[in-house]
CSV table of C-alpha atoms in Angstrom, one decimal:
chain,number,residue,atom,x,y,z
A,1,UNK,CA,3.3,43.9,57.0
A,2,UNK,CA,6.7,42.3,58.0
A,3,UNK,CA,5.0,39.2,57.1
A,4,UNK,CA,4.3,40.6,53.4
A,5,UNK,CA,7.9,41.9,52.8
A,6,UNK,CA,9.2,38.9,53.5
A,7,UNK,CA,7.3,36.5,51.6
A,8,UNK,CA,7.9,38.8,48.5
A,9,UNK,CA,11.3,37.3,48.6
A,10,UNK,CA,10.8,34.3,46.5
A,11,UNK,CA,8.7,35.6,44.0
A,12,UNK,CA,11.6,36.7,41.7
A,13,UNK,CA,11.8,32.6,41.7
A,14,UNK,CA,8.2,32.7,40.3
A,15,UNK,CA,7.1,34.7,37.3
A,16,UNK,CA,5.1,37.8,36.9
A,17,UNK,CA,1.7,37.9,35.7
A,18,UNK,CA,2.0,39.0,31.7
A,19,UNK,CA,5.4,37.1,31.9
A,20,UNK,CA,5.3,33.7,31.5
A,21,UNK,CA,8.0,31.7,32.7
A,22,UNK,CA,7.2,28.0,33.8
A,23,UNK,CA,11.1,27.0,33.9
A,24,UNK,CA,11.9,29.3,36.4
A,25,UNK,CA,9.0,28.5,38.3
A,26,UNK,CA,10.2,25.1,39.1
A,27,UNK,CA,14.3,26.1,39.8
A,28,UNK,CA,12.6,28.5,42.5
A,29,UNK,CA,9.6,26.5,44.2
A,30,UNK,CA,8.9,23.2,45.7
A,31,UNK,CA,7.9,20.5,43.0
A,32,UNK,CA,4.2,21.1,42.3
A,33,UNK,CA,3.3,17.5,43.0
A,34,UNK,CA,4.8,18.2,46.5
A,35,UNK,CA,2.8,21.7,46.9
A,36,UNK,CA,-0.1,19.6,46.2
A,37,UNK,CA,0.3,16.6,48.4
A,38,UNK,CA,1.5,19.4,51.0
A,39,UNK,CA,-1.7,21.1,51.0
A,40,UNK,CA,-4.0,18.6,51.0
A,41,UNK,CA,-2.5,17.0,54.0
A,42,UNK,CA,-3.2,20.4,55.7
A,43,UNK,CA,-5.4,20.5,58.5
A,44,UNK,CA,-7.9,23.5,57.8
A,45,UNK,CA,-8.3,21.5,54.3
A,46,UNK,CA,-8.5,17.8,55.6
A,47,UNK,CA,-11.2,19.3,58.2
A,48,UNK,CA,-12.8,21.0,54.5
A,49,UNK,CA,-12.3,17.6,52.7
A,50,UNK,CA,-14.7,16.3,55.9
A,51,UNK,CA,-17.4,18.4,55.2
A,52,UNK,CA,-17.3,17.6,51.8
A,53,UNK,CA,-18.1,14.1,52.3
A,54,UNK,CA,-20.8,15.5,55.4
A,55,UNK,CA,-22.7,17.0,52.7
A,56,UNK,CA,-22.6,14.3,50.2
A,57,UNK,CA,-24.2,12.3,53.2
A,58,UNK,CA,-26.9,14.8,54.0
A,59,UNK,CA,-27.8,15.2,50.3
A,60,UNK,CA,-28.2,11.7,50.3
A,61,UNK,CA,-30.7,12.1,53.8
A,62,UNK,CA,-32.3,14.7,51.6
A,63,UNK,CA,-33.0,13.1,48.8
A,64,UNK,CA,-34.4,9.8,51.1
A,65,UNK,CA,-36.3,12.3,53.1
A,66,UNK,CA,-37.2,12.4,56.9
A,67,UNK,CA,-40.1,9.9,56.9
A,68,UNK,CA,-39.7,6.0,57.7
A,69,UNK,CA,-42.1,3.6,58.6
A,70,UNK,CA,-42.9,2.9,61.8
A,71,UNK,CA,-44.5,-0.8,63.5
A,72,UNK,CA,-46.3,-0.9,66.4
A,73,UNK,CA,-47.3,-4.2,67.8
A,74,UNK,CA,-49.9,-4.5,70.5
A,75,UNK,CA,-50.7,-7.8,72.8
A,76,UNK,CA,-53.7,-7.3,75.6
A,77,UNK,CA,-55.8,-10.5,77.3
A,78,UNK,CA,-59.7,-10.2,77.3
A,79,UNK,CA,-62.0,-11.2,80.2
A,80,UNK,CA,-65.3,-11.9,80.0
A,81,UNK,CA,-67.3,-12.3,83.0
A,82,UNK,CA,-69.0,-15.4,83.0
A,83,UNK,CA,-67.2,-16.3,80.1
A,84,UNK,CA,-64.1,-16.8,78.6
A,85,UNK,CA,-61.0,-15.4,78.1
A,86,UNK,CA,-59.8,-14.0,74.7
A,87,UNK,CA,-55.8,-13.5,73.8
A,88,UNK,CA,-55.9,-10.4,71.3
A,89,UNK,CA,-53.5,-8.9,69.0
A,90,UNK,CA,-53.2,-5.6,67.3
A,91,UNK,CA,-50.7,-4.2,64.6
A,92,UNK,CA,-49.9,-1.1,63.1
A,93,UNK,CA,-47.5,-0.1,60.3
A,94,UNK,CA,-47.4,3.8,59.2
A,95,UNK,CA,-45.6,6.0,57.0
A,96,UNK,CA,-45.6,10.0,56.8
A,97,UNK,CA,-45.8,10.7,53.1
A,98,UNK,CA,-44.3,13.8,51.5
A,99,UNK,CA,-46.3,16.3,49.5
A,100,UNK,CA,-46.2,17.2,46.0
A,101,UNK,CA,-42.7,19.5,45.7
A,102,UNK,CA,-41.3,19.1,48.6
A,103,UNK,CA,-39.0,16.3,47.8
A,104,UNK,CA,-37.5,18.4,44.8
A,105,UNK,CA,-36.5,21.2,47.5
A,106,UNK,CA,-34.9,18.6,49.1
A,107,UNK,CA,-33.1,17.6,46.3
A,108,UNK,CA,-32.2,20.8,45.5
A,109,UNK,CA,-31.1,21.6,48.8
A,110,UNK,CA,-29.0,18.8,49.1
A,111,UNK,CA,-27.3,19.3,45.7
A,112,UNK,CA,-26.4,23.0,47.1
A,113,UNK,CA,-25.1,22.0,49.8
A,114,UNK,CA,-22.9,19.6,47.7
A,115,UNK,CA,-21.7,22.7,46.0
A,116,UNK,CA,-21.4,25.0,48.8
A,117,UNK,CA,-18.9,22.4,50.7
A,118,UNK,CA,-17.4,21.7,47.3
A,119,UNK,CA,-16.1,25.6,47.5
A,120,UNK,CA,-15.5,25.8,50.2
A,121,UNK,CA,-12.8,22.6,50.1
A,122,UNK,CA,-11.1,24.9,47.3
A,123,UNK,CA,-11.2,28.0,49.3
A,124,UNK,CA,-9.4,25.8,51.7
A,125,UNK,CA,-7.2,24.8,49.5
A,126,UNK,CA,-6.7,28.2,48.1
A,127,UNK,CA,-5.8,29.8,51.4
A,128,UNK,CA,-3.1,26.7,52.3
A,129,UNK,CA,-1.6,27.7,49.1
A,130,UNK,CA,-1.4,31.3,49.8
A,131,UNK,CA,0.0,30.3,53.6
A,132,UNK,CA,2.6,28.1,52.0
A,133,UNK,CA,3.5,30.6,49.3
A,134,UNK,CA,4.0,33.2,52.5
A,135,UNK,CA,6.1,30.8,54.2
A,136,UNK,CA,8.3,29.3,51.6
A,137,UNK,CA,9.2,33.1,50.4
A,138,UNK,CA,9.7,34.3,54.5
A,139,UNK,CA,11.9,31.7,54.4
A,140,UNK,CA,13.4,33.1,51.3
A,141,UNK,CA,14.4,36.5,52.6
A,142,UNK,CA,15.4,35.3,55.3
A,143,UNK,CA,18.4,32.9,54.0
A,144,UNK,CA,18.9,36.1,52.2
A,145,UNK,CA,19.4,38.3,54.8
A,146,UNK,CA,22.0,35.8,56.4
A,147,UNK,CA,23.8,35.6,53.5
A,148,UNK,CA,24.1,39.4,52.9
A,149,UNK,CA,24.8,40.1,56.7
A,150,UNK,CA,27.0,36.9,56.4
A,151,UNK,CA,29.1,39.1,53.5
A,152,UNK,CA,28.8,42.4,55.5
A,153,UNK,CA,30.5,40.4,58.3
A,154,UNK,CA,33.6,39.4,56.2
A,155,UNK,CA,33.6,42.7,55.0
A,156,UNK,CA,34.3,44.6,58.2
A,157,UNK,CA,36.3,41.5,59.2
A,158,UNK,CA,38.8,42.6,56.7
A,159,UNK,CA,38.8,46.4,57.0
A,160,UNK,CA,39.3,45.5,60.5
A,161,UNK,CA,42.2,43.3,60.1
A,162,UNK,CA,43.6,45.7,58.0
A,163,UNK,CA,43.7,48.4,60.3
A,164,UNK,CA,44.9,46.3,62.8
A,165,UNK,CA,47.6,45.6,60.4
A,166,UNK,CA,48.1,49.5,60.0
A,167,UNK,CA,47.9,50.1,63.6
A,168,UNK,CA,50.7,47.8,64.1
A,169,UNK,CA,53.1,49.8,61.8
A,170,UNK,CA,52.7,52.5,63.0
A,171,UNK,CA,50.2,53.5,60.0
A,172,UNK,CA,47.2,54.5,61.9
A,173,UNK,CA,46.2,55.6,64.7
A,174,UNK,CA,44.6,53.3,67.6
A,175,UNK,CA,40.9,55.2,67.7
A,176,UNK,CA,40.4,53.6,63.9
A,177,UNK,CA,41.0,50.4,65.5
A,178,UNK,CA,38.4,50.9,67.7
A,179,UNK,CA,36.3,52.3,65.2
A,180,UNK,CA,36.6,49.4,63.4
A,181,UNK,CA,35.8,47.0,65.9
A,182,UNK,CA,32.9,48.4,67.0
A,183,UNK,CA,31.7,48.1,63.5
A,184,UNK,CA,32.7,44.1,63.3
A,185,UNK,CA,30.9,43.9,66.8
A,186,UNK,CA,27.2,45.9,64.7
A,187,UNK,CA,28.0,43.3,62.2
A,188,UNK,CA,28.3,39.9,64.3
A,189,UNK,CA,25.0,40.9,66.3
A,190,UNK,CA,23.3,41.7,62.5
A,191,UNK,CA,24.5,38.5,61.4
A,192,UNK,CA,22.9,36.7,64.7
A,193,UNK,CA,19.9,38.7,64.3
A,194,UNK,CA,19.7,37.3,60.7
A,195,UNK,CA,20.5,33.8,61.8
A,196,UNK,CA,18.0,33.6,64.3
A,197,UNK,CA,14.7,34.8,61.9
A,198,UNK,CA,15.9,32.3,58.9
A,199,UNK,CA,15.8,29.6,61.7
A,200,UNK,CA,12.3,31.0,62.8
A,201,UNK,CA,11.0,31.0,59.3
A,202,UNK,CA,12.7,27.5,59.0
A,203,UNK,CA,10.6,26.3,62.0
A,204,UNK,CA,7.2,27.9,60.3
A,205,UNK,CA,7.7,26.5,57.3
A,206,UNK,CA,8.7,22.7,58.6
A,207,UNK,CA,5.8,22.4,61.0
A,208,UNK,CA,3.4,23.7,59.1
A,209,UNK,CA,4.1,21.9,55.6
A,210,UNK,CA,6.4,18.8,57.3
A,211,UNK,CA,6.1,17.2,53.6
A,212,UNK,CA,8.1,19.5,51.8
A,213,UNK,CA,12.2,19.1,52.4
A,214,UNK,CA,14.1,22.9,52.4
A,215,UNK,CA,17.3,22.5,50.1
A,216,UNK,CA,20.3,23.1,52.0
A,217,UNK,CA,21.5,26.4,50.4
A,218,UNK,CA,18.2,28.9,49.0
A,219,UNK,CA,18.5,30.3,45.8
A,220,UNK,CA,19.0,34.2,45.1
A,221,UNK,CA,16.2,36.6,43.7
A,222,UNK,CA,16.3,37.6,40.3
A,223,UNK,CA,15.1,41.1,39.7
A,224,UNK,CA,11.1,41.5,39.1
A,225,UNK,CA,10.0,42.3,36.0
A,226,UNK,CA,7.1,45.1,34.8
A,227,UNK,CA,3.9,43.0,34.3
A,228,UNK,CA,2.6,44.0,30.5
A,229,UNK,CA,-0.4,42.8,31.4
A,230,UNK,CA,-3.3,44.9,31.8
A,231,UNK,CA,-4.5,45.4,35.6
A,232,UNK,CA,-8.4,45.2,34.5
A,233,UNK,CA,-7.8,41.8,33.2
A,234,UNK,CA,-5.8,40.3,36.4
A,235,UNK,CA,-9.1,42.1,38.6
A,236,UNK,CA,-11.5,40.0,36.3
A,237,UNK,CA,-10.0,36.7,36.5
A,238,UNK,CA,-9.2,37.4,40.3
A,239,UNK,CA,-13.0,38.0,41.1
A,240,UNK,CA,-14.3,35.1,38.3
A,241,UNK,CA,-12.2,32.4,40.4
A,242,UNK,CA,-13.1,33.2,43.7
A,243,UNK,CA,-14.3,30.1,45.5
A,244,UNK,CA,-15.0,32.3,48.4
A,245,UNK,CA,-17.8,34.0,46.2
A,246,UNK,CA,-18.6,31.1,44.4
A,247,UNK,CA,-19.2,29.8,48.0
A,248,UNK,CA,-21.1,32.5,49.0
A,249,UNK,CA,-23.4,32.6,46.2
A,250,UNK,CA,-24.4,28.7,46.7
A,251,UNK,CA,-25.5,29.1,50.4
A,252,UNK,CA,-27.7,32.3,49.4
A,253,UNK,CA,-29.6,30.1,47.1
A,254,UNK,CA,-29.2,27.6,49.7
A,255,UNK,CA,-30.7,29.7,52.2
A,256,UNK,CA,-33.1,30.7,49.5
A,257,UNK,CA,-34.5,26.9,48.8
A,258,UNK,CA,-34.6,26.4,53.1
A,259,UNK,CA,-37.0,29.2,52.9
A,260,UNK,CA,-39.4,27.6,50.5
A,261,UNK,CA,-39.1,24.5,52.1
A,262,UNK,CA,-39.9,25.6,55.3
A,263,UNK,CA,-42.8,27.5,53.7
A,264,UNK,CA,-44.1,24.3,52.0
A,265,UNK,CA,-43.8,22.8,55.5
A,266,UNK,CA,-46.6,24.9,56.4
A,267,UNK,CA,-48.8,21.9,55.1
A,268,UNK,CA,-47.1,19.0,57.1
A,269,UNK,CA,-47.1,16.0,55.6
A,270,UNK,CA,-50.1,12.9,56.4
A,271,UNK,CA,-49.1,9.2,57.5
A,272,UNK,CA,-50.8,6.5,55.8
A,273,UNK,CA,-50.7,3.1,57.2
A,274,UNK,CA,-52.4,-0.3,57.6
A,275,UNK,CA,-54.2,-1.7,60.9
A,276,UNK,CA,-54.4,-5.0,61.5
A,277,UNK,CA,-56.7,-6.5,64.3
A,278,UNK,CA,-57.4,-10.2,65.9
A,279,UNK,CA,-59.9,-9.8,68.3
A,280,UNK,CA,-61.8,-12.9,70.8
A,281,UNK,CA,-59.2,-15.0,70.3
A,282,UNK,CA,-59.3,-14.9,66.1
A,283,UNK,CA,-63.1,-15.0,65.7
A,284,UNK,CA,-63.2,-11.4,64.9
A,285,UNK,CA,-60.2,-10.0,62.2
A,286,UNK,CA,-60.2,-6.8,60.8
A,287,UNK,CA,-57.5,-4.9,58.4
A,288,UNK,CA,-58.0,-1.3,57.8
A,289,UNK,CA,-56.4,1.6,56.7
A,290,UNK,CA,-55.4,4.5,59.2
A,291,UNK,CA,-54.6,8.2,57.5
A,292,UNK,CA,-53.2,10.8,60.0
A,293,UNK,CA,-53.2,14.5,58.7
A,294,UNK,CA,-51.7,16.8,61.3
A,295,UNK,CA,-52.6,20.5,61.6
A,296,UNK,CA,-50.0,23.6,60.9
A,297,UNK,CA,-50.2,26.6,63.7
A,298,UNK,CA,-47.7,29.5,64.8
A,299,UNK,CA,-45.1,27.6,65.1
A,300,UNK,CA,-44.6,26.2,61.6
A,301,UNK,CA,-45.7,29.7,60.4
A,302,UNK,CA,-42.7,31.6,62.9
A,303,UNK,CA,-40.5,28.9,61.5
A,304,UNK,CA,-41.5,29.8,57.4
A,305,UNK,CA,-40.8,33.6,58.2
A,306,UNK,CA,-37.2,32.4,60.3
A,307,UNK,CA,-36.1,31.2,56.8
A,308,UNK,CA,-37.0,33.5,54.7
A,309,UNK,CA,-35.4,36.7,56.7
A,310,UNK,CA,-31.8,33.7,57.0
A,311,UNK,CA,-32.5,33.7,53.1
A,312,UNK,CA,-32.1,37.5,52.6
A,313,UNK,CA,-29.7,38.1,55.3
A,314,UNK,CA,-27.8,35.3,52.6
A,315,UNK,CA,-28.0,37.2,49.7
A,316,UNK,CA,-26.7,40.0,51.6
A,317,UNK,CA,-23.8,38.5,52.8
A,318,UNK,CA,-23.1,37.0,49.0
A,319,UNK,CA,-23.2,40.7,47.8
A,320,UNK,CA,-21.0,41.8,51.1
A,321,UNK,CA,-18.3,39.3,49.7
A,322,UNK,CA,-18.1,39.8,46.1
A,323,UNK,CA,-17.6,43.3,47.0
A,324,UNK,CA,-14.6,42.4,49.4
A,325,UNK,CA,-13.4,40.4,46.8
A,326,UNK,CA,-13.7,43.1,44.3
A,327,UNK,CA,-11.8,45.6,46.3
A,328,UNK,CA,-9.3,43.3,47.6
A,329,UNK,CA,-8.3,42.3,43.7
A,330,UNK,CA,-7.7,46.0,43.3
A,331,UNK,CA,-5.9,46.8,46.0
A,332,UNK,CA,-3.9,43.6,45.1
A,333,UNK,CA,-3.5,44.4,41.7
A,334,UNK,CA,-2.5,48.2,42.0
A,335,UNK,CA,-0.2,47.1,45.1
A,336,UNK,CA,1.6,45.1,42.4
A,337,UNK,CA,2.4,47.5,40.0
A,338,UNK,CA,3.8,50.1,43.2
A,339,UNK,CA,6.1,47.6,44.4
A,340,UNK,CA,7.9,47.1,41.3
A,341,UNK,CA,8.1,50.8,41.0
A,342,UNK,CA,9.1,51.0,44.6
A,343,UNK,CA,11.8,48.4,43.5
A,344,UNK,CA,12.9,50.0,40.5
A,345,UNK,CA,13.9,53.3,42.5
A,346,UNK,CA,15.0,51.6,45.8
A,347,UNK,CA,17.5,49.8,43.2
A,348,UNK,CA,18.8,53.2,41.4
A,349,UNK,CA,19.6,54.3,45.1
A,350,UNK,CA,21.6,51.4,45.7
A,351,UNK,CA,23.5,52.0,42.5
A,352,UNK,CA,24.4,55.9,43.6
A,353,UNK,CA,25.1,54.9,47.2
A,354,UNK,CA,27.4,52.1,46.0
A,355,UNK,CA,29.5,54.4,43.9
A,356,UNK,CA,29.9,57.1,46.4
A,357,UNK,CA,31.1,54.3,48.8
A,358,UNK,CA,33.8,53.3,46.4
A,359,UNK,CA,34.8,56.5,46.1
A,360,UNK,CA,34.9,57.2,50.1
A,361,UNK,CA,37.0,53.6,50.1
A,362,UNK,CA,39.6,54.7,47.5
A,363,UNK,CA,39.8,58.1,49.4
A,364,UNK,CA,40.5,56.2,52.5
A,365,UNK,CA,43.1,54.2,51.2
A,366,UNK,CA,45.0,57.3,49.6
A,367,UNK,CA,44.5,58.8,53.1
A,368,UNK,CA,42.1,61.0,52.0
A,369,UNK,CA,39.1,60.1,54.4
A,370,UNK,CA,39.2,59.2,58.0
A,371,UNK,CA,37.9,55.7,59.3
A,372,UNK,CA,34.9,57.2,60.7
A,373,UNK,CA,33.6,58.2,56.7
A,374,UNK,CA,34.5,54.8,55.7
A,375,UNK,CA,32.0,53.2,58.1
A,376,UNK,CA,29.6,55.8,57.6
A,377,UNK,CA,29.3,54.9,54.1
A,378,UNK,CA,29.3,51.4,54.6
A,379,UNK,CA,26.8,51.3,56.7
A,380,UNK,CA,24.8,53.6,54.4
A,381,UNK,CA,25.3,50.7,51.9
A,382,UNK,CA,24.1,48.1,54.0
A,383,UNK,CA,21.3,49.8,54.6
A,384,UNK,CA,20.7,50.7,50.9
A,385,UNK,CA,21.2,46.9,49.7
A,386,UNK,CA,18.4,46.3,53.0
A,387,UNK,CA,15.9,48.2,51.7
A,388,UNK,CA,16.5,46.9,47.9
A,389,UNK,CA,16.2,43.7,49.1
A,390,UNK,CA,13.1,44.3,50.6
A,391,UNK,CA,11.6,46.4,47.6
A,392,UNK,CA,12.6,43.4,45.5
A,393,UNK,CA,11.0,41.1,47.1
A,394,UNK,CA,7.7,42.9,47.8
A,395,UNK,CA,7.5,43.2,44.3
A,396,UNK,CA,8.1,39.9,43.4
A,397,UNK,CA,5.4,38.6,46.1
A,398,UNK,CA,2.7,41.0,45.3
A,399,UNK,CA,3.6,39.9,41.3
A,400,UNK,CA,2.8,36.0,42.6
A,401,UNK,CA,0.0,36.8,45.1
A,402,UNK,CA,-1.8,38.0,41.7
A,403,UNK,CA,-1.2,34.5,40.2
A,404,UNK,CA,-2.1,32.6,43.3
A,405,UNK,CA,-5.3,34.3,43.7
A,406,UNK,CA,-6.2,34.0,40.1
A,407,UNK,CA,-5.5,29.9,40.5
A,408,UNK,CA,-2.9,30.4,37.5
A,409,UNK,CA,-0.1,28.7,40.7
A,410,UNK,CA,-0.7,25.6,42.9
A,411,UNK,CA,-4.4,25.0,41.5
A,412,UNK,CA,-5.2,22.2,39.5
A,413,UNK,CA,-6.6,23.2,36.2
A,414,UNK,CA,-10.7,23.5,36.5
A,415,UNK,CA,-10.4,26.0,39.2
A,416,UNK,CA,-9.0,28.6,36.5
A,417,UNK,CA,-13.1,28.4,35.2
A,418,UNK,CA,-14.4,28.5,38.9
């Protein structure tokens, strides 16, 4: 959950779904073409991009087939008693021979698989981007947070000076002093506190995506903005672009065309070959042909019925995942549209809390209020500007997670008609 309030905090830098705005996009983000050089060079996707080309391989097994001829050579020297002694030869060359349909299952099956590692390369792809987007935006809020504890800091720094100044005349009395000091002392371990998760997120984000450079200063968050669009419609194209189902679906079929094949294999294929013999020392030559047709039992049967239950338990699992999918677009969707409302009030309290501490600041300089009011309040407004912050930015994350997951952000193009 920390995780998802923090990565919120960039969003503001990207836009909305139902708002459109690719300029901002780029003043807020890393340079696409860096995104996408960055996640490709990632290791869960160069390990995807490896099955890729393992597929493409087997397809082309597949499509050869299993069965390769084989030549077996045979030298033996004849005696004859009382007679004489013959040098013979014997050669063999054989080849199994596929039936009738089962070389379209295999062409079929290694076109799937094609498509199944093909998905799941994108799903790799899509899950770098959604690590990347977390990391950039933790890293976000968290140059944030140093910068607003950093102004909190000279804050108090001055209210304490100030007293210190007043203490010195004669103007106030020493226990507001210590008041305030205690209050620069909160602050400096806030700031340190502050300091050390930006470098954290600093160190995430560097090791994990070493291409992309961090500017020196972050930029601020604007405030989110309500998404017009309707929620139905973000669910839809969430769902209709998932490679995870996508992937799914293709190794149910998969698992579906393994099951026939292993079914045809119930009727193993023959070998065919030619036999070549030179018998008492060439005086006797022969060339025939040699057929071998082996015989199916229990065990190609067990394997037949093996499939076919991995080929349900597939379609199963597809099913299983479109419905995570499904729900998880929901929740993601309707998250969305609480976290701007959550924002919207978090920033109205920040508003009221901000008067009332201007009002407790003037009363204190008129010597109306006592020190200990004047921290109170501040603090109070820390906090309040805290939890704003955070509301802002879960808003503006759980806006962007909606683009990311519908491929409308770091995609390339065909994967918005996955």
């Amino acid at each position: 959950m920390r995780r998802l309030r923090s990565t919120l905090a960039l969003a503001a830098c990207l836009a909305l779904p139902g708002v459109a705005p690719a300029a901002t996009d780029a003043g807020y983000l890393p340079p696409e073409t860096l995104v996408l050089q960055a996640i490709a060079a990632h290791p869960q996707v160069q390990a995807a991009a490896a099955g890729a080309r393992r597929a493409e391989a087997e397809a082309r097994g597949l499509a050869a087939g299993a069965h390769e001829p084989t030549l077996s050579l045979m030298s033996q020297q004849r005696r004859v008693h009382g007679g004489l002694d013959y040098r013979e030869y014997e050669a063999q060359l054989t080849r199994g021979v596929r039936l009738p349909g089962k070389a379209r299952l295999d062409r079929e099956l290694g076109r799937l698989g094609r498509e199944v590692a093909g998905l799941q390369l994108a799903d790799a792809e899509h899950q770098a981007a959604r690590l990347l987007l977390a990391q950039w935006m933790e890293w976000l809020r968290a140059e944030g947070g140093v910068a607003q504890a950093q102004a909190q800091l000279e804050l108090v720094q001055r209210d304490r000076d100030a007293i210190a100044r007043r203490v010195a005349a004669g103007d106030a009395a020493r226990r507001d002093l210590d008041s305030a000091q205690a209050a620069l002392s909160q602050a400096h371990a806030q700031a340190t506190a502050a300091a050390a998760r930006c470098e954290a997120a600093r160190i995430a984000l560097r090791t994990t995506f070493p291409s992309i450079p961090l500017p020196g200063r972050a930029p601020s968050l604007p405030e989110p903005v309500a998404d017009d669009a309707g929620a139905q419609l973000h669910i839809d194209h969430i769902v209709s672009r998932s490679h995870e189902i996508g992937a799914a679906e293709r190794e149910a079929e998969r698992l579906d065309r393994a099951a026939l094949r292993a079914r045809a294999e119930r009727r193993p294929d023959p070998s065919v070959g030619l036999r070549w013999l030179d018998e008492r020392g060439g005086e006797e030559r022969s060339l025939g042909v040699v057929v071998s047709i082996p015989f199916g039992g229990a065990a190609r049967s067990a394997t037949a019925d093996a499939q076919r239950a991995g080929a349900e338990a597939g379609s199963a699992m597809a099913e299983s995942m479109r419905r995570m999918i499904q729900r998880e677009a929901e929740q993601t969707v309707r998250h969305a549209d609480a976290a701007w409302r959550l924002w919207r009030d978090s920033r109205q309290a920040l508003e009221a809390v901000r008067a009332s501490t201007a009002k407790v600041r003037r009363a204190y300089a008129l010597g109306e209020a006592g020190i200990a009011e004047l921290i109170a309040a501040q603090r109070q407004e820390q906090e309040s500007a805290l939890a704003e912050s955070d509301a802002r930015a879960n808003a503006l994350e759980a806006a962007l997670l909606i683009r990311v997951d519908a491929h409308e952000l770091w995609h390339d193009a065909g994967d918005n008609d996955a």
